[in-house]
Short mmCIF file of C-alpha atoms and ligand atoms in Angstrom, two decimals:
data_model
loop_
_atom_site.label_atom_id
_atom_site.label_comp_id
_atom_site.label_asym_id
_atom_site.label_seq_id
_atom_site.Cartn_x
_atom_site.Cartn_y
_atom_site.Cartn_z
CA MET S 1 47.93 20.31 -90.83
CA PHE S 2 44.83 18.32 -90.19
CA TYR S 3 41.96 19.62 -88.08
CA LEU S 4 39.18 17.99 -86.14
CA GLU S 5 35.93 18.60 -87.96
CA PRO S 6 33.17 19.69 -85.60
CA LEU S 7 30.58 17.06 -84.80
CA PRO S 8 27.84 17.59 -87.42
CA PHE S 9 25.06 17.37 -84.81
CA ALA S 10 24.47 18.16 -81.13
CA TYR S 11 26.22 15.95 -78.58
CA ASP S 12 22.89 14.89 -77.15
CA ALA S 13 21.16 14.36 -80.52
CA LEU S 14 21.48 10.58 -80.30
CA GLU S 15 20.16 10.22 -76.74
CA PRO S 16 19.25 7.84 -75.25
CA TYR S 17 20.89 5.38 -77.67
CA ILE S 18 24.28 7.05 -77.66
CA ASP S 19 24.60 9.43 -74.74
CA ALA S 20 26.10 12.92 -74.77
CA GLY S 21 28.90 11.87 -72.38
CA THR S 22 30.05 9.17 -74.79
CA MET S 23 29.83 11.57 -77.75
CA ARG S 24 31.94 14.20 -75.99
CA LEU S 25 34.59 11.69 -75.00
CA HIS S 26 34.57 10.02 -78.39
CA HIS S 27 34.69 13.15 -80.54
CA ASP S 28 36.50 15.69 -78.36
CA LYS S 29 39.08 13.31 -76.86
CA HIS S 30 39.54 10.17 -78.96
CA HIS S 31 38.96 11.68 -82.39
CA GLN S 32 41.01 14.75 -81.44
CA THR S 33 43.87 12.50 -80.34
CA TYR S 34 44.01 10.82 -83.76
CA VAL S 35 44.21 14.27 -85.37
CA ASP S 36 46.98 15.41 -83.02
CA LYS S 37 49.04 12.25 -83.38
CA LEU S 38 48.64 12.31 -87.15
CA ASN S 39 49.95 15.89 -87.28
CA GLU S 40 52.83 14.98 -84.99
CA ARG S 41 53.86 12.03 -87.15
CA VAL S 42 53.41 13.87 -90.46
CA SER S 43 55.65 16.60 -89.14
CA LYS S 44 58.25 14.17 -87.77
CA LEU S 45 58.49 12.24 -91.05
CA GLU S 46 58.29 15.47 -93.06
CA ILE S 47 55.51 14.11 -95.22
CA PRO S 48 54.47 16.69 -97.82
CA GLU S 49 50.99 18.23 -97.66
CA SER S 50 48.59 15.38 -98.45
CA ARG S 51 44.93 14.59 -98.51
CA LEU S 52 43.79 12.43 -95.62
CA GLU S 53 42.53 9.77 -98.06
CA ASP S 54 46.00 9.43 -99.52
CA LEU S 55 47.50 8.53 -96.14
CA LEU S 56 45.13 5.63 -95.41
CA GLY S 57 47.40 3.10 -97.08
CA HIS S 58 50.68 4.70 -96.03
CA LYS S 59 53.63 2.41 -95.39
CA ASP S 60 54.26 3.90 -91.94
CA GLN S 61 52.08 2.06 -89.43
CA ILE S 62 51.55 5.10 -87.19
CA ILE S 63 50.49 7.28 -90.11
CA ARG S 64 48.13 4.55 -91.25
CA ASN S 65 46.59 4.13 -87.78
CA MET S 66 46.14 7.83 -87.15
CA ALA S 67 44.91 8.74 -90.65
CA GLY S 68 42.40 5.88 -90.39
CA GLY S 69 41.37 7.09 -86.95
CA VAL S 70 40.62 10.55 -88.29
CA TYR S 71 38.98 9.48 -91.53
CA ASN S 72 36.87 6.63 -90.12
CA HIS S 73 35.41 8.82 -87.39
CA ASN S 74 34.56 11.58 -89.90
CA LEU S 75 32.55 8.98 -91.80
CA PHE S 76 30.96 7.55 -88.66
CA TRP S 77 29.67 10.97 -87.55
CA LYS S 78 28.30 11.57 -91.02
CA PHE S 79 26.40 8.28 -90.97
CA LEU S 80 25.12 8.90 -87.44
CA SER S 81 23.92 12.36 -88.33
CA PRO S 82 20.13 12.66 -88.07
CA ASP S 83 20.27 14.26 -91.55
CA TYR S 84 21.85 11.23 -93.17
CA GLU S 85 19.43 9.15 -95.14
CA LEU S 86 20.57 5.57 -95.01
CA PRO S 87 19.03 3.35 -97.63
CA THR S 88 17.39 1.13 -94.97
CA PRO S 89 19.17 -2.21 -94.88
CA ASP S 90 16.93 -5.28 -94.92
CA SER S 91 16.68 -7.39 -91.78
CA LYS S 92 19.01 -10.06 -93.16
CA THR S 93 21.73 -7.47 -93.79
CA ILE S 94 21.23 -5.98 -90.33
CA GLU S 95 21.55 -9.44 -88.81
CA GLN S 96 24.75 -10.21 -90.75
CA PHE S 97 26.19 -6.81 -89.91
CA SER S 98 25.36 -7.33 -86.21
CA ASN S 99 26.91 -10.79 -86.22
CA SER S 100 30.09 -9.42 -87.77
CA ALA S 101 30.16 -6.66 -85.16
CA MET S 102 29.73 -9.21 -82.36
CA GLY S 103 32.32 -11.51 -83.89
CA LEU S 104 35.05 -8.94 -84.33
CA PHE S 105 37.70 -9.74 -81.73
CA GLY S 106 39.30 -6.71 -80.11
CA SER S 107 38.90 -3.29 -81.69
CA GLY S 108 37.82 -2.42 -85.19
CA TRP S 109 35.07 -1.39 -87.57
CA ILE S 110 32.25 -2.95 -89.54
CA TRP S 111 31.40 -1.52 -92.95
CA LEU S 112 28.44 -1.85 -95.27
CA THR S 113 28.68 -1.07 -98.96
CA LYS S 114 25.97 -0.08 -101.38
CA SER S 115 25.69 -3.65 -102.69
CA ASN S 116 25.16 -4.92 -99.09
CA LYS S 117 28.69 -6.24 -98.75
CA ILE S 118 29.81 -6.39 -95.11
CA ILE S 119 33.48 -5.87 -94.30
CA SER S 120 35.33 -6.07 -90.94
CA THR S 121 38.58 -4.25 -90.32
CA GLN S 122 40.90 -4.35 -87.31
CA ASN S 123 42.08 -1.34 -85.35
CA GLN S 124 41.74 1.83 -87.46
CA ASP S 125 42.27 0.16 -90.82
CA HIS S 126 40.07 1.50 -93.57
CA PRO S 127 38.83 -1.08 -96.09
CA VAL S 128 39.99 -1.06 -99.67
CA ILE S 129 36.83 -0.28 -101.58
CA ASP S 130 35.73 -0.62 -105.17
CA PRO S 131 34.70 2.94 -106.12
CA SER S 132 31.59 1.57 -107.84
CA ASP S 133 30.45 0.05 -104.53
CA PRO S 134 30.91 2.82 -101.95
CA ILE S 135 30.51 2.55 -98.18
CA ILE S 136 27.07 3.56 -96.98
CA LEU S 137 27.41 2.75 -93.29
CA CYS S 138 29.99 1.94 -90.65
CA LEU S 139 30.05 1.10 -86.99
CA ASP S 140 32.86 1.73 -84.54
CA VAL S 141 33.20 -1.32 -82.29
CA TRP S 142 36.07 -0.04 -80.22
CA GLU S 143 35.12 -0.17 -76.53
CA HIS S 144 35.58 3.61 -76.28
CA ALA S 145 32.51 3.92 -78.53
CA TYR S 146 30.18 2.34 -75.98
CA TYR S 147 31.85 1.55 -72.68
CA LEU S 148 30.55 4.51 -70.67
CA LYS S 149 26.93 3.58 -71.22
CA TYR S 150 26.96 -0.08 -72.15
CA GLN S 151 30.11 -1.32 -70.37
CA ASN S 152 30.85 -4.75 -71.86
CA ARG S 153 27.44 -5.14 -73.50
CA ARG S 154 28.48 -4.73 -77.12
CA LYS S 155 25.27 -6.38 -78.31
CA ASP S 156 23.11 -3.71 -76.63
CA TYR S 157 25.20 -1.00 -78.29
CA ILE S 158 24.80 -2.63 -81.72
CA ASP S 159 21.05 -3.05 -81.24
CA SER S 160 20.76 0.60 -80.16
CA PHE S 161 22.70 1.66 -83.24
CA PHE S 162 20.16 0.01 -85.54
CA THR S 163 17.24 1.32 -83.52
CA LEU S 164 18.72 4.78 -83.89
CA LEU S 165 19.07 4.45 -87.66
CA LYS S 166 15.43 3.52 -88.08
CA ILE S 167 14.11 6.59 -86.28
MN1 MN W 1 36.11 5.50 -82.07
#
């Protein structure tokens, strides 16, 4: 069984950049749904007890989507946590990251690795990473991450994200 990890900070901790209403919906509903659907599928396919990380590349598409949904959000909350110390990206990296986030068609994620490599993934896919160059930041660019507050203004959401990180 997989469980939803509690949000590692208060729902309103990221106000006004990411509002408490969005955080509640995102964590308590969307993230929870990935956990529930992952458990449902694991049980249906009778997959033996596994670590979440080991299901990210699973051959079953539903397992892959749901495991990614759970794992990616765990990481996102960690990076958004006011306690997380991001090695501050330089302005060129922020610009490239923002452009990738704007350019991603549909739903997906943008990732930044320690060596400043920027990676885009679709849906809930988790990137294949060289262990010597770990992920240090990610951004959820699904509409559910910003629609309540920013509606279709993805750029404002991305700008707020970087403002938030610098505080
Ligand atoms: Mn999300």
